[in-house]
Structures are given as structure tokens and as C-alpha cells.
Short mmCIF file of C-alpha atoms in Angstrom, two decimals:
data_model
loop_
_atom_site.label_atom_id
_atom_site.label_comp_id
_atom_site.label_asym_id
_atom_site.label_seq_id
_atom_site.Cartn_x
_atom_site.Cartn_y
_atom_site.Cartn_z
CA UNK A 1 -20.60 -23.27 -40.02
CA UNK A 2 -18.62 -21.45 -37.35
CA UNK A 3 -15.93 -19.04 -39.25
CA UNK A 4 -13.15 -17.03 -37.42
CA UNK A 5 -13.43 -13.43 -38.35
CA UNK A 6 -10.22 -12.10 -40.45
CA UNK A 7 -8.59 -9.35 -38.28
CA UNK A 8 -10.55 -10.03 -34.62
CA UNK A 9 -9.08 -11.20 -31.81
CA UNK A 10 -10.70 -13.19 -28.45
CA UNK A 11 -11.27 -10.59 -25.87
CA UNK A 12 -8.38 -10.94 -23.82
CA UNK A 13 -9.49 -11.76 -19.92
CA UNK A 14 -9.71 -8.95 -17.75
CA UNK A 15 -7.18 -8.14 -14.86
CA UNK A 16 -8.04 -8.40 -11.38
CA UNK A 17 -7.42 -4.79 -10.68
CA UNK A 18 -6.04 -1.96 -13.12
CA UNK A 19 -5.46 1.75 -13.09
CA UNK A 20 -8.47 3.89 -14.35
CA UNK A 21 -6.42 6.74 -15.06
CA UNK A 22 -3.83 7.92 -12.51
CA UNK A 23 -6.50 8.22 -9.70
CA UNK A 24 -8.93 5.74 -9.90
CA UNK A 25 -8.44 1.78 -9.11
CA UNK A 26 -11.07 -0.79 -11.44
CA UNK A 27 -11.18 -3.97 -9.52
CA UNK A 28 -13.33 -7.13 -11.17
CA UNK A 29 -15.20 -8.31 -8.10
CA UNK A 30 -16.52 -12.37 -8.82
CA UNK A 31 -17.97 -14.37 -6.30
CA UNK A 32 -15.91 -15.80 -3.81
CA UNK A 33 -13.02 -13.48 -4.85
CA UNK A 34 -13.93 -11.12 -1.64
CA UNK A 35 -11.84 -7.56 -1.35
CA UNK A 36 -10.60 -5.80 1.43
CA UNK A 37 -10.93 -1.71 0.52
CA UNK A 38 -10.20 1.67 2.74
CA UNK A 39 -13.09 2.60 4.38
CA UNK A 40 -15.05 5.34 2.21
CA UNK A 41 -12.94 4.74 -1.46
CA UNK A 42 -15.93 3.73 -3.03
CA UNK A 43 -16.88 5.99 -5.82
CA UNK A 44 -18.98 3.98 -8.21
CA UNK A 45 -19.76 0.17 -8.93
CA UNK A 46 -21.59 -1.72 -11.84
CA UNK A 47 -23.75 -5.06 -11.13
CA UNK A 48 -23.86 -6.52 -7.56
CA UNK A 49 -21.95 -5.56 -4.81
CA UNK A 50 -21.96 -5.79 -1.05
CA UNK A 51 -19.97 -3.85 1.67
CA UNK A 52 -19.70 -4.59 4.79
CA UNK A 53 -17.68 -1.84 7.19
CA UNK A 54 -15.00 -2.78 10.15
CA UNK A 55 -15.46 -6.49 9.23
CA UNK A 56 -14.24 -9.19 12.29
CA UNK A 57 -11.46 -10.86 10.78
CA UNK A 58 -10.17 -7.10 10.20
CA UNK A 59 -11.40 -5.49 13.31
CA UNK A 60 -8.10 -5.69 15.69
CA UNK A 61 -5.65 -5.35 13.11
CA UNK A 62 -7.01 -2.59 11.40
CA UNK A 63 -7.14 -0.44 15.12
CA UNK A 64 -3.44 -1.00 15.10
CA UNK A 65 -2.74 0.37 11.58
CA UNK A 66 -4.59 3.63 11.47
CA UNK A 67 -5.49 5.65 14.41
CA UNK A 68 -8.44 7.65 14.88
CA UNK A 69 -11.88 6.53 15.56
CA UNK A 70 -14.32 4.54 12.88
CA UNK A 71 -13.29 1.71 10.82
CA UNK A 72 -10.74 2.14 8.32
CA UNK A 73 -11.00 -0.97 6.22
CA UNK A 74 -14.27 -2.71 4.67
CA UNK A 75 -15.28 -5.67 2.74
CA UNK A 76 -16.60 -5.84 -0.20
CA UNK A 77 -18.05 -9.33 -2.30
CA UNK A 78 -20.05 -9.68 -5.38
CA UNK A 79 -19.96 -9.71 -9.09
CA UNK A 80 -19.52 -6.54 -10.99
CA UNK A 81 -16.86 -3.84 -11.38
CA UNK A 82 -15.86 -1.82 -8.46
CA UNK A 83 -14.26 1.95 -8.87
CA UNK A 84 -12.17 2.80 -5.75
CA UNK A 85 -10.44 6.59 -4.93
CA UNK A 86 -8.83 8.03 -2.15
CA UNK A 87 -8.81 12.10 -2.61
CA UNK A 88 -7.37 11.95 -5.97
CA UNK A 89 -4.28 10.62 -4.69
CA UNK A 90 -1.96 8.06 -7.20
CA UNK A 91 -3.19 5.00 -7.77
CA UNK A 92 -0.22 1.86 -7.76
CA UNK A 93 -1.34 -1.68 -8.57
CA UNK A 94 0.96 -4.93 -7.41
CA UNK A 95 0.85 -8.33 -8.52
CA UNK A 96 1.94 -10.53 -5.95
CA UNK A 97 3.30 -13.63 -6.75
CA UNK A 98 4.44 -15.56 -3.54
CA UNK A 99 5.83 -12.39 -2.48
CA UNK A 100 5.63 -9.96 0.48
CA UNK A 101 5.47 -6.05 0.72
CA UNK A 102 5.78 -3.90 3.80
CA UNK A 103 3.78 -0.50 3.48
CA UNK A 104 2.85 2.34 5.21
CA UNK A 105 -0.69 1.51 6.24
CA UNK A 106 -2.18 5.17 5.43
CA UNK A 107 -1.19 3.91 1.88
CA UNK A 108 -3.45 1.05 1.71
CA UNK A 109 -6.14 1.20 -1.02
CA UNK A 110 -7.57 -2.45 -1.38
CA UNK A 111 -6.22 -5.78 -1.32
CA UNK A 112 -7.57 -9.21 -1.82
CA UNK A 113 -8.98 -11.08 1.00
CA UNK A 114 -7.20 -14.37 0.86
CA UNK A 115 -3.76 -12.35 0.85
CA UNK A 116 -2.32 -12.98 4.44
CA UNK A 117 -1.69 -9.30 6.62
CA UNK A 118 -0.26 -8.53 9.87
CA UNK A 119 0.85 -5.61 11.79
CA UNK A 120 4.63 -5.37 11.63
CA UNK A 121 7.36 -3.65 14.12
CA UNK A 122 9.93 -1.76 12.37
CA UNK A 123 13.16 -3.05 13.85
CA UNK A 124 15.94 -0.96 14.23
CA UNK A 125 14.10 2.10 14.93
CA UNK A 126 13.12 2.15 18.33
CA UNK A 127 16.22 4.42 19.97
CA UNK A 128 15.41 7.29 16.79
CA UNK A 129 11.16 6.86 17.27
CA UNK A 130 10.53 5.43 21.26
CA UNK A 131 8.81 2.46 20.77
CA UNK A 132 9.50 2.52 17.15
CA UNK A 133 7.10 2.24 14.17
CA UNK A 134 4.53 0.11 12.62
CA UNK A 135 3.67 -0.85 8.74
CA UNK A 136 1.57 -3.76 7.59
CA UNK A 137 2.84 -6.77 6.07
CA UNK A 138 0.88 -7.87 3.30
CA UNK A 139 1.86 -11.46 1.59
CA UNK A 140 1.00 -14.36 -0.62
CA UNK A 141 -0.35 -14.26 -4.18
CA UNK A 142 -2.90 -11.79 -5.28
CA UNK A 143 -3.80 -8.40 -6.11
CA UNK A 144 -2.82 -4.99 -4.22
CA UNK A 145 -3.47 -1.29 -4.11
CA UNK A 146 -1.61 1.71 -2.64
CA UNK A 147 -1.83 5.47 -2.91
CA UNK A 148 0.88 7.75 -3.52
CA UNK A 149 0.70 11.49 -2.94
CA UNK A 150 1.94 12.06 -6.83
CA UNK A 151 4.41 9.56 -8.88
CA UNK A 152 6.10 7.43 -7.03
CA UNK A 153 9.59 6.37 -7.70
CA UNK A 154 10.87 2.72 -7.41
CA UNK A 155 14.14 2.38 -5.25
CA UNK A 156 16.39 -0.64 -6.42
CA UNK A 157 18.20 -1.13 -3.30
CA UNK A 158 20.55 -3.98 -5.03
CA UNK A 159 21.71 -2.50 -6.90
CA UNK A 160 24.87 -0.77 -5.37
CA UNK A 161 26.41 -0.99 -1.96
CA UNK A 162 25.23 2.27 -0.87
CA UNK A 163 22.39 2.41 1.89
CA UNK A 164 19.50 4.06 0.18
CA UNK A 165 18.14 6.85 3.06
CA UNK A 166 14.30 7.86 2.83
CA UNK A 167 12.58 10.91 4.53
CA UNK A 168 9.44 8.59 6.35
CA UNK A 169 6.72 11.34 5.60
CA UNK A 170 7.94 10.00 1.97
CA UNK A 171 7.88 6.30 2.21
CA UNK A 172 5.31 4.17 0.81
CA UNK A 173 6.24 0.28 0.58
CA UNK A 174 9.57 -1.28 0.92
CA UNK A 175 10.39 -5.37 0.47
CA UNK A 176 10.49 -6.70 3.54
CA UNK A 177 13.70 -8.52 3.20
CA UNK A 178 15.41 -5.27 3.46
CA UNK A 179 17.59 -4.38 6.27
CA UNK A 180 16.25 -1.21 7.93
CA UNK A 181 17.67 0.88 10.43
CA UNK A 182 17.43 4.68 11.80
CA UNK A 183 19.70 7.51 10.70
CA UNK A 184 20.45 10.58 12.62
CA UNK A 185 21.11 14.34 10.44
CA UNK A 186 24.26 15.84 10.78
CA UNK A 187 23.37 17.40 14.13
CA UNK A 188 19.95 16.90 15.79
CA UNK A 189 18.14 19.63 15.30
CA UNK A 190 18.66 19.88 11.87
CA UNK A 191 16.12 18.64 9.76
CA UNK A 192 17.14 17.17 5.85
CA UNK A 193 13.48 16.23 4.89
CA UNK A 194 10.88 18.97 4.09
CA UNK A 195 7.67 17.54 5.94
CA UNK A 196 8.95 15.44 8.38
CA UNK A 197 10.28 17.95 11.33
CA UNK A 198 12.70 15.43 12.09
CA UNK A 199 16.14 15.01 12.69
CA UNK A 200 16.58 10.99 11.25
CA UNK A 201 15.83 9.21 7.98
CA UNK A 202 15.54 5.26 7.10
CA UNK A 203 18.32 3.52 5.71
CA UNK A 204 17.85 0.48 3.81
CA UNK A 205 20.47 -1.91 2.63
CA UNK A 206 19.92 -5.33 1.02
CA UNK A 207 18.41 -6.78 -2.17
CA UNK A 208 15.20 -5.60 -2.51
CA UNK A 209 12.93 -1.77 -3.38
CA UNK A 210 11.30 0.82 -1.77
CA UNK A 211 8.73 2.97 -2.89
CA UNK A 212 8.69 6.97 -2.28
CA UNK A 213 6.41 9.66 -2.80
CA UNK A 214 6.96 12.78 -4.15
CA UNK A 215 5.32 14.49 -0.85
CA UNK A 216 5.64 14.81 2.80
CA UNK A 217 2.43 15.08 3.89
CA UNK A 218 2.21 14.44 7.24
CA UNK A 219 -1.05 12.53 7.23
CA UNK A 220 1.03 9.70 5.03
CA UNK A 221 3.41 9.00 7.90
CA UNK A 222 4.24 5.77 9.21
CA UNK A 223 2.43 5.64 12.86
CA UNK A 224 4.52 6.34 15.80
CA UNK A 225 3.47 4.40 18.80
CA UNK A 226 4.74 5.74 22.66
#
């Protein structure tokens, strides 16, 4: 006779991806439940799982989100557990449901497959940054990681009337409802921000959040195409 055990619970299910500490992303990988991952975050994996670098469907995209040569994006399938890293950099983990984020592609980790991506001009910004600048858009309902270069704060943009101004070596994700524009310093050749070296900032105004790191490393900027 089958008896319930006084004091133990079912095993609740395990979540699609989840912090591993501060710096380390554990994603359950199933089949059919494919991952897209930053080229080279790979640290350790249990069970079965394949990786295939600079796959097609990621190919174009991902030469218009990070510069330099090699491919900066990989897929990865199977069943196990898979332990992603990017230089001991914060790990954040989204949810999305039916929702959209816009971030900084040098602060992508690993999303899921079926989510739907693009490359995304920033409007507003071309007259502070030439030809302007570029995040990807990442939308639909699944799972998402970024990297932040130490705790990242969570900007509620709705929740005054003031514009909420952000240094861009600093910025990590915003929603991309927001309405962004550029910002010029007091006089232009004085520079507010630490890392940046410039002499403007992004506003943002609407209902909606950004994310921002506690570092301006230059290597974390949004891309600047001429």
C-alpha cells in the first residue's frame, strides 16, 4: 500500500535557468528545448550535450551584434544540465512572458531558441552617435540571460515624470516601449560619466525599466556603427 511520507514534499520541478551563485548560469537543457549561448561560456555540463558554433539561423545577425572576428553565439541541444560563465561577470535571469527586452548585445549570456531576436536601431540617437547605435531585441515567452559587470540596478522609469539619463558604457537592457533619445553635457567637452569619454547620456521616458551596471567598462558598450 502506497503511504505519503509525514513531513516530505514532491520535488518541486526545476526552472529552466537559475543563478548558480552570482556568476554562474544552470540551464536544464531537454530535448527539443534547444539554447542559444555566447560563444566560449561553457564551463561544465552533466549528461548529453551538443554545441554547435556560429550556427545558420544565427550567422548574419550575430555579425551585426558583436564585432570582431569568430562567432559569438552557439547552439547548444540535449538533455542534461548546462553551467554557463562569462569572466566572472553577474549573472541576471528573465522570465519572459509575451514580453520584449532591448539589451546591449555584449550582455547576452544565453537565451532560448524559439525566443524571436533581431538587430534593433536605436532611434533618436543618430545626430549624438553618426549613424546611431544598435542593441538586440529579444521577444516572446521563454528564458533569458545577461551579464552585468557587478549588481545591477533596476530603473522604474514610470514611475515619475522625470526622464531617467544613463551613462551607455553603463546600460544593460531597457523595455523597449521606452522612449529614448540622446542628451548632450552641459558643454561638449565635458564628460558626466566615468568610462564613457563622452559628452551625451540616454534619456528614457515612458512606462517601462532599464537595467544599469555598476561599471563603465568600455568593452560593455553599445556598438557604434559609422
Amino acid at each position: 500500500m502506497n503511504q505519503q511520507l509525514a513531513g516530505y514534499a514532491p520535488t518541486p520541478p526545476m526552472a529552466r535557468m537559475e543563478n548558480h551563485g552570482r556568476s554562474m548560469l544552470k540551464v536544464v537543457m531537454a530535448t527539443g528545448q534547444d539554447l542559444y549561448a555566447r560563444t566560449g561560456s561553457m564551463v561544465a555540463y552533466e549528461g548529453f550535450v551538443q554545441y554547435e558554433p556560429n550556427p545558420p539561423a544565427l550567422r548574419q545577425a550575430a555579425a551585426s551584434w558583436i564585432t570582431g572576428e569568430g562567432a559569438p553565439v552557439m547552439k547548444a541541444s540535449g538533455d542534461g544540465i548546462l553551467y554557463l560563465a562569462d569572466y566572472g561577470a553577474d549573472v541576471v535571469v528573465i522570465n519572459l512572458n509575451n514580453d520584449s527586452i532591448s539589451v546591449n548585445g555584449t550582455n547576452v549570456l544565453a537565451f532560448d531558441a524559439h525566443l524571436q531576436f533581431g538587430v534593433e536601431k536605436v532611434k533618436g540617437l543618430a545626430k549624438f552617435a553618426g549613424q546611431g547605435m544598435f542593441n538586440v531585441e529579444i521577444s516572446g515567452t521563454g528564458w533569458l540571460a545577461l551579464t552585468s559587470r557587478g549588481t545591477p540596478i533596476v530603473v522604474d522609469c514610470g514611475r515619475g515624470e522625470d526622464e531617467t539619463y544613463v551613462d551607455p558604457d553603463a546600460l544593460v537592457a531597457w523595455s523597449p516601449n521606452l522612449k529614448v533619445k540622446g542628451k548632450r553635457s552641459f558643454k561638449a567637452s565635458s564628460v558626466i560619466g566615468r568610462g564613457s569619454g563622452e559628452a551625451y547620456q540616454m534619456a528614457f521616458s515612458g512606462q517601462g525599466i532599464v537595467v544599469v551596471q555598476p561599471s563603465e567598462d568600455s568593452t560593455d558598450r553599445l556598438r557604434i556603427r559609422g
